CSV table of C-alpha atoms in Angstrom, one decimal:
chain,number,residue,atom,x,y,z
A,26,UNK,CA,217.2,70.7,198.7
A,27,UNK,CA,220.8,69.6,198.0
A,28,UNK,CA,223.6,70.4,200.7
A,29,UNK,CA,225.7,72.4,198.4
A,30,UNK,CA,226.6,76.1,198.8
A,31,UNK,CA,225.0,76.8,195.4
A,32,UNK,CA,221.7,78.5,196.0
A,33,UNK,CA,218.4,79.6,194.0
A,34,UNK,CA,216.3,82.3,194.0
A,35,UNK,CA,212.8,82.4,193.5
A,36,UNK,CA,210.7,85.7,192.3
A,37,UNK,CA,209.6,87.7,195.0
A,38,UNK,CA,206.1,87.7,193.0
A,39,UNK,CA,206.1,83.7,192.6
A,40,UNK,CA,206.3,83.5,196.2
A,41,UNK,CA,204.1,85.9,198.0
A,42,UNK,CA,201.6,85.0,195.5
A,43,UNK,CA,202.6,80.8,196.9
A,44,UNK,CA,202.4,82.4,200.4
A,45,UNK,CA,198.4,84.0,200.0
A,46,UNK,CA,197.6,80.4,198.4
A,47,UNK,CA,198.9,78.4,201.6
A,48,UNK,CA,197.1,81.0,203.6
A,49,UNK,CA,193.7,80.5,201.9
A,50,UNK,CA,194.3,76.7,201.9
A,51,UNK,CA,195.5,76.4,205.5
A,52,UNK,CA,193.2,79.1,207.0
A,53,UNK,CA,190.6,76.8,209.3
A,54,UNK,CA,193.8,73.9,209.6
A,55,UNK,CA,195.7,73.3,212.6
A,56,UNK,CA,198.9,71.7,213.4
A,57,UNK,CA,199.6,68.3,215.3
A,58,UNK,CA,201.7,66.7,217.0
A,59,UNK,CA,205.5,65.0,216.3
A,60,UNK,CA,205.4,62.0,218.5
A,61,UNK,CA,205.9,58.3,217.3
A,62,UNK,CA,202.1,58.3,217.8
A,63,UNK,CA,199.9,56.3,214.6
A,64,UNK,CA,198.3,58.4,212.5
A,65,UNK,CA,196.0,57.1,209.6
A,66,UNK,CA,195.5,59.6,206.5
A,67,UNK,CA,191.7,59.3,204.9
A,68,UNK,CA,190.3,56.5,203.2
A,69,UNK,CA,191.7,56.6,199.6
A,70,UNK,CA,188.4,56.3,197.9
A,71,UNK,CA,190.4,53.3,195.7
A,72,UNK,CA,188.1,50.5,194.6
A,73,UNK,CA,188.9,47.2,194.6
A,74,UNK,CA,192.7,46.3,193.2
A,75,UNK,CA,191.5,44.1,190.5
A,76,UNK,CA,189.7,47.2,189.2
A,77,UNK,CA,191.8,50.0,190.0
A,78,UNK,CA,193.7,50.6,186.6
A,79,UNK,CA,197.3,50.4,187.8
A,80,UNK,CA,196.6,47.6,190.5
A,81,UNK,CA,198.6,45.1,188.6
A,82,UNK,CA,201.6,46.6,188.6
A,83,UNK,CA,202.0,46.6,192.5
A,84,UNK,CA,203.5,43.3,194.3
A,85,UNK,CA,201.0,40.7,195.7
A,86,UNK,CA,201.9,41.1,199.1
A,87,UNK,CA,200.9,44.9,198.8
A,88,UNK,CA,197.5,43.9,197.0
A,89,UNK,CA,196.6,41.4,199.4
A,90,UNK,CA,197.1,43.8,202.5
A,91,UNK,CA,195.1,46.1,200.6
A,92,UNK,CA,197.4,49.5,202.0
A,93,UNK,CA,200.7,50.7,202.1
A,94,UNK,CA,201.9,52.1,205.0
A,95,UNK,CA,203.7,55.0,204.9
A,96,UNK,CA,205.7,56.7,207.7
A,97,UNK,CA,205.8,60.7,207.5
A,98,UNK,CA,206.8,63.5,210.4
A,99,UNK,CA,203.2,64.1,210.4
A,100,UNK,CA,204.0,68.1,212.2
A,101,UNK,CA,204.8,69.6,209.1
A,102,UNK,CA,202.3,71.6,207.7
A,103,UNK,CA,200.8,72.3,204.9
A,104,UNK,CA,202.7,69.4,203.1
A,105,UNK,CA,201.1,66.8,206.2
A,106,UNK,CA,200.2,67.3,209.7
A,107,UNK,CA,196.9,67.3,211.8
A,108,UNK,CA,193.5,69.2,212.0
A,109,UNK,CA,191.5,69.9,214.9
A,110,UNK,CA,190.0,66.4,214.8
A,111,UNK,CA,193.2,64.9,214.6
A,112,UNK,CA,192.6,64.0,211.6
A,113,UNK,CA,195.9,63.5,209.1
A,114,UNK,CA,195.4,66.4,206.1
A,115,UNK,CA,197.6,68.2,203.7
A,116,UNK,CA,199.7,68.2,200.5
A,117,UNK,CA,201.2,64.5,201.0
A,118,UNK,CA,198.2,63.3,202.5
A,119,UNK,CA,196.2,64.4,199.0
A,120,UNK,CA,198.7,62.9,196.9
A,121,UNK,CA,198.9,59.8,198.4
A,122,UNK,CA,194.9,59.3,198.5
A,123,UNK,CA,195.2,60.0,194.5
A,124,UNK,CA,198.0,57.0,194.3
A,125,UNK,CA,196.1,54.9,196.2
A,126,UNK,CA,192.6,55.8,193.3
A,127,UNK,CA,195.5,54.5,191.0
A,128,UNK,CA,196.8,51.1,192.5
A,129,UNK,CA,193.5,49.9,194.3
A,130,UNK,CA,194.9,50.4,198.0
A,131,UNK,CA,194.9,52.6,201.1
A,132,UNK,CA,197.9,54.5,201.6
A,133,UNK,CA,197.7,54.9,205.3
A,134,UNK,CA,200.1,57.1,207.3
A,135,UNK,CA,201.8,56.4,210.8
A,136,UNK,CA,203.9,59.2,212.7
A,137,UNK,CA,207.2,59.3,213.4
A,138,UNK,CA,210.3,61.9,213.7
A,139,UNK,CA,211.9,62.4,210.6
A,140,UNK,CA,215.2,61.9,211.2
A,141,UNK,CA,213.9,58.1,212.2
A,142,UNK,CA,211.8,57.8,208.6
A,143,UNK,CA,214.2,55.8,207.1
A,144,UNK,CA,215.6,53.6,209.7
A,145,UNK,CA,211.7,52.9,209.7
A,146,UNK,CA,211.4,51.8,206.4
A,147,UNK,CA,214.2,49.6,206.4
A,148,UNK,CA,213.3,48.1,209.3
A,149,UNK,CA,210.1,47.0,207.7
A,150,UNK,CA,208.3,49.1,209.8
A,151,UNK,CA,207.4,51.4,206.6
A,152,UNK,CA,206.5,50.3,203.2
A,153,UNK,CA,207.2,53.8,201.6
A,154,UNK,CA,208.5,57.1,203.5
A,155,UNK,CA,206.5,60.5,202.4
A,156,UNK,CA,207.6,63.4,204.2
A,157,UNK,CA,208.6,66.2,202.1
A,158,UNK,CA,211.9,64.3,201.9
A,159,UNK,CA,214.5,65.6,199.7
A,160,UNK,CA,215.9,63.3,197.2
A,161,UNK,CA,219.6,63.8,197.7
A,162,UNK,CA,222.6,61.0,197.0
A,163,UNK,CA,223.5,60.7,200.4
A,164,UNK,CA,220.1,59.2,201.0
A,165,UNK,CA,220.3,57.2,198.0
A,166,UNK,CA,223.0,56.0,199.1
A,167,UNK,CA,222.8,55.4,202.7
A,168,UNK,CA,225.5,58.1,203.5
A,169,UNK,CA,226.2,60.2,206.2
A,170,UNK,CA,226.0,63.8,205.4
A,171,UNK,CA,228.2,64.6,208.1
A,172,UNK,CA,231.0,61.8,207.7
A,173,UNK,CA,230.6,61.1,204.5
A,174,UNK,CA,230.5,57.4,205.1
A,175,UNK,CA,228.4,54.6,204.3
A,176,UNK,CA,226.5,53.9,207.3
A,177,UNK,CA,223.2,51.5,205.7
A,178,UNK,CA,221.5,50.7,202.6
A,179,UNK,CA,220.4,54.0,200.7
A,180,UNK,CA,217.2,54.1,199.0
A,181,UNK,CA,215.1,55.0,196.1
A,182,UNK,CA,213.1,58.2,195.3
A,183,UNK,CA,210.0,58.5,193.1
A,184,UNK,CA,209.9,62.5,192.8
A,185,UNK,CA,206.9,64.3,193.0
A,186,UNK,CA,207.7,68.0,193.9
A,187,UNK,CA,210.0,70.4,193.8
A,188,UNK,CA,211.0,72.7,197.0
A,189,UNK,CA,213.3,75.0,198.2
A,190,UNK,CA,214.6,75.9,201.9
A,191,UNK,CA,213.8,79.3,203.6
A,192,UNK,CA,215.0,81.4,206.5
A,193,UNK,CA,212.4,82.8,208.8
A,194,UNK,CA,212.7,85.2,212.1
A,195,UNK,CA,210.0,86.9,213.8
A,196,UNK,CA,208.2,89.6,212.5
A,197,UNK,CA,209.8,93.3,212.5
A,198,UNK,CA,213.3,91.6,214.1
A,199,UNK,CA,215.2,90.2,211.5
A,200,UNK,CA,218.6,90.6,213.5
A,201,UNK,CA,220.0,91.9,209.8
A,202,UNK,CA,219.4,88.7,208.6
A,203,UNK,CA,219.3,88.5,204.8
A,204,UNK,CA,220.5,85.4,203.9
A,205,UNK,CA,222.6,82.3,205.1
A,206,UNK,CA,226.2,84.2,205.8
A,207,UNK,CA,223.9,86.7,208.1
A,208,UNK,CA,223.4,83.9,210.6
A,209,UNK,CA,226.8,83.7,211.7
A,210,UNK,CA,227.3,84.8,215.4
A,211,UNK,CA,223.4,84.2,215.2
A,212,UNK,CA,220.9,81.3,216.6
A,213,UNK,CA,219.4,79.3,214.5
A,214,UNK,CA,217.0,76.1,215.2
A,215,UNK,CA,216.1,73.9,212.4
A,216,UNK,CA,214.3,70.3,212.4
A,217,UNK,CA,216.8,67.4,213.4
A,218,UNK,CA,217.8,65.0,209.8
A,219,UNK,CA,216.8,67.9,207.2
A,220,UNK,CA,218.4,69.2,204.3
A,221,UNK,CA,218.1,72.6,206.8
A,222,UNK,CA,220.3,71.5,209.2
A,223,UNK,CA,222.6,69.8,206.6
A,224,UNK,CA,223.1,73.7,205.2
A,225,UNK,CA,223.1,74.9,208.5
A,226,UNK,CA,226.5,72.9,209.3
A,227,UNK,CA,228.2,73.9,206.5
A,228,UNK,CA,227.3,77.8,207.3
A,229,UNK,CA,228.9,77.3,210.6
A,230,UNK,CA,232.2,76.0,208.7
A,231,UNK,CA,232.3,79.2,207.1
A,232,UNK,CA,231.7,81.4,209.8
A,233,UNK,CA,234.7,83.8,211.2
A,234,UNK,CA,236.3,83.4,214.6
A,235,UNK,CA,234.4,85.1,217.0
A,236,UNK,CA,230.8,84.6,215.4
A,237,UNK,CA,229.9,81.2,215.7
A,238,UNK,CA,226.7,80.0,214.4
A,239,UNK,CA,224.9,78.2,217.1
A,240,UNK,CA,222.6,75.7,216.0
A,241,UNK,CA,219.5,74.3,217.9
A,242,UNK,CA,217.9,71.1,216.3
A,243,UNK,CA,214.7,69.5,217.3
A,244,UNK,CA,212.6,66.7,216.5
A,245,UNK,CA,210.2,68.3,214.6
A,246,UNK,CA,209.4,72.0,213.0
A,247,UNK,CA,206.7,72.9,215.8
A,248,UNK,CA,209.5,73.1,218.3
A,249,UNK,CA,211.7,74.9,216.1
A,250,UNK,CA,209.2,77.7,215.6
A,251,UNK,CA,208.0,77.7,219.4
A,252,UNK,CA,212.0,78.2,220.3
A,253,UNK,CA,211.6,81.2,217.1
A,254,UNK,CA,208.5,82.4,219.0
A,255,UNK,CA,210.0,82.5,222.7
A,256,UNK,CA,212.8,84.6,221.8
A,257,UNK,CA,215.3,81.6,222.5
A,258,UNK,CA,216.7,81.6,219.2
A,259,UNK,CA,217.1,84.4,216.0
A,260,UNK,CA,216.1,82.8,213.4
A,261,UNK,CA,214.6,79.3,211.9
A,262,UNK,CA,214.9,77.2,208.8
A,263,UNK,CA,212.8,74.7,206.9
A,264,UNK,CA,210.9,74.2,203.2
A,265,UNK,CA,209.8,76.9,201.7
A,266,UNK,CA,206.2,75.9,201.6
A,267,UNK,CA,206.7,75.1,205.4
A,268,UNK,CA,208.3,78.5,206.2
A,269,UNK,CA,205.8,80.4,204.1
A,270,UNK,CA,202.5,78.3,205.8
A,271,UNK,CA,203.8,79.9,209.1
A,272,UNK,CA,204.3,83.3,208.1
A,273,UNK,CA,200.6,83.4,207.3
A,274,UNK,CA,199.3,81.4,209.8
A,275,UNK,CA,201.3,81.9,213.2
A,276,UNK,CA,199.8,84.2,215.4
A,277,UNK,CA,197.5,85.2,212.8
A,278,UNK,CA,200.0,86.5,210.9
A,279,UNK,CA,201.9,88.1,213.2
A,280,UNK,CA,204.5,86.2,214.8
A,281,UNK,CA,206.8,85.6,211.4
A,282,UNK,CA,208.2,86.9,208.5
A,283,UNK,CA,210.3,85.0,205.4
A,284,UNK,CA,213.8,86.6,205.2
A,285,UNK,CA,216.0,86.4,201.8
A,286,UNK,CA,214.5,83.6,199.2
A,287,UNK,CA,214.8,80.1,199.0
A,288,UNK,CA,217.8,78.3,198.2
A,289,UNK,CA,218.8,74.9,197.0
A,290,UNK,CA,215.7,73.7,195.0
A,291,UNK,CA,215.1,70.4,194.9
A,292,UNK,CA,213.0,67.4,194.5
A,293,UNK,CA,210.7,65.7,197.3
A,294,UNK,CA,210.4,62.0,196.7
A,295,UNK,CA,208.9,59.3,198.2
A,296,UNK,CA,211.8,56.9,199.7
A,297,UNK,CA,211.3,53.2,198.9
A,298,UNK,CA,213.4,49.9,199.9
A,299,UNK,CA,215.9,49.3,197.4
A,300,UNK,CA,214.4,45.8,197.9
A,301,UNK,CA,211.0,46.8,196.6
A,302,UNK,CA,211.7,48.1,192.7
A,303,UNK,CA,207.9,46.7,191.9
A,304,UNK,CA,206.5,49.1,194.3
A,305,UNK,CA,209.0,51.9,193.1
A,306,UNK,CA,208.0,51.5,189.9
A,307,UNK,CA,203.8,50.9,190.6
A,308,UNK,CA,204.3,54.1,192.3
A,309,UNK,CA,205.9,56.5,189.5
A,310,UNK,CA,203.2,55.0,186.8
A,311,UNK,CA,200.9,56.0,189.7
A,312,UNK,CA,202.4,59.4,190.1
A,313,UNK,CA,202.7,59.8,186.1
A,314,UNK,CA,198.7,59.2,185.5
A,315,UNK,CA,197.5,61.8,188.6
A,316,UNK,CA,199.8,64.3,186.7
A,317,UNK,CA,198.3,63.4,183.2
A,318,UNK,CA,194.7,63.6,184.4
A,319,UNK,CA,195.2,66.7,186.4
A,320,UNK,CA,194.3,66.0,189.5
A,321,UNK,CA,198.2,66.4,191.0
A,322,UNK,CA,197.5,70.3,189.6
A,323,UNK,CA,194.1,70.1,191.5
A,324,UNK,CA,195.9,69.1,194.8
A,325,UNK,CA,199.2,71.4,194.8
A,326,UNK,CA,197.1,74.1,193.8
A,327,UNK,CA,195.0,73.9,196.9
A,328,UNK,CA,198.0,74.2,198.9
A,329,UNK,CA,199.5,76.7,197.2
A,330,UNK,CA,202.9,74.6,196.1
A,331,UNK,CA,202.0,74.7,192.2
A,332,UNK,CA,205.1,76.8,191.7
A,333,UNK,CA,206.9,73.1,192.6
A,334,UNK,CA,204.9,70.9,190.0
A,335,UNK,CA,206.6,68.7,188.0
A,336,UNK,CA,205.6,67.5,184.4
A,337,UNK,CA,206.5,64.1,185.2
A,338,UNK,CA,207.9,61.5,187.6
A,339,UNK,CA,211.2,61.0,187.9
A,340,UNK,CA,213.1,57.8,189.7
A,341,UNK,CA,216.5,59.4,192.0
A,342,UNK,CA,215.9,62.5,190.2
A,343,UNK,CA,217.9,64.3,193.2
A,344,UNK,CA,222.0,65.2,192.8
């Protein structure tokens, strides 16, 4: 999801229907923790590399490890998070164990906050980042959405999904709240480094004298709905898919309701080193044969996020 003030809607019929899907798929789940904790995501079922059918297009280094490791805000459900076993589940964790079928490795996942994901990976602490991240310019180019200014090495995407941002209060007290210009004079708490607090900011610009919008960021989407949930703010923002998975599941339905429709579609890629085009690349021929032989279809579907499928991967896709 961009940061531009140009917003799109979604049918009302396309997304309650994406809504029940979540719910069905996300019924017996339950979310985990945000904390810089490891996490490891299941065993990819891939064979060997020299017999996995896209294992020669990865680097060596990645082929003698046998894994890539992939750092992802793992408190984010359904797109990843944790079940009752502590177990890492969900829509990236699915994906990624397809990829891995692909390239003869184990994609394995370790936990961090978001807004750290990329310092991560070019630390080397990362080989890829997967985290519903929105491919965007600014983080293809290592700029700061909020100066403008080059402040490290940008990155490349290898889209997979596409995703818009909603707006959620609690259930039968919407405040009025309709749509972005509602929130002015309202409180609003959104994940810290997303594309939600990136729109939030500029709402605020826009708002009147006398109606500030005040806006409450945390290090993951859990505390952003437990502040929702409390009373201590009005409303709350993230992906649709994210927003929606809530609605159905908080409370047992009961703590949450969607307000207005999603804005600013856009793709979710995963974020590579700019250093590493050979894994980029291994990992959109990856991407490109799970879409061919269905099983991407398979996996968004039982999340309910087919509405977001795309026909094929695309490199920096994002604007």
């Amino acid at each position: 999801m961009t940061a531009s003030s140009t917003r799109r809607t979604t049918a009302t019929q396309s997304r309650l229907a994406a809504v029940g899907a979540i719910a069905v798929a996300g019924a017996l789940l339950l979310t985990g923790c945000g904390d810089q904790t490891k996490g490891k995501s299941n065993d990819s079922g891939a064979g060997a590399a020299t017999t996995a059918p896209l294992a020669s297009k990865l680097p060596q280094s990645i082929r003698d490890k046998g894994r890539i490791l992939v750092g992802s805000d793992i408190a984010y459900a359904p797109v990843e998070f944790k079940d009752a076993g502590g177990k890492v589940v969900g829509l990236d964790p699915d994906i990624a164990n397809a990829l891995g079928k692909q390239l003869g490795v184990r994609l394995e996942f370790r936990n961090g906050t978001f807004d750290a994901l990329l310092t991560g990976l070019r630390s080397g602490r990362y080989d890829i980042a997967m985290s519903a991240m929105t491919d965007n310019k600014n983080r293809q180019e290592g700029v700061d959405p909020d100066t403008g200014k080059k402040v490290g090495q940008g990155v490349d995407f290898v889209d997979y999904l596409t995703a818009g941002v909603s707006i959620y209060t609690r259930k039968g007290d919407t405040q009025g709240i309709t749509g972005w210009p509602d929130l002015c004079g309202k409180k609003l708490a959104v994940e810290r480094g997303t594309v939600s607090e990136d729109l939030a900011k500029q709402e605020a610009k826009k708002c009147p004298g006398g109606k500030k919008l005040t806006i409450e960021a945390f290090d993951d989407d859990q505390q952003s709905q437990t502040r929702l949930r409390s009373g201590g703010v009005d409303a709350a923002s993230s992906d649709f898919p994210v927003a929606a998975y809530a609605v159905k599941t908080s409370g047992g339905g009961k703590d949450f309701q969607v307000v207005g429709d999603q804005v600013e579609a856009a793709p979710y890629g995963i974020a590579v080193s700019k250093d590493a085009p050979r894994l980029r690349d291994a990992l959109k021929a990856a991407m490109d044969a799970i879409i061919k032989n269905g099983e991407y279809r398979k996996i968004l579907e039982k999340w309910g996020a087919q509405d977001g499928a795309v026909k094929e991967s695309v490199i920096n896709g994002g604007k």
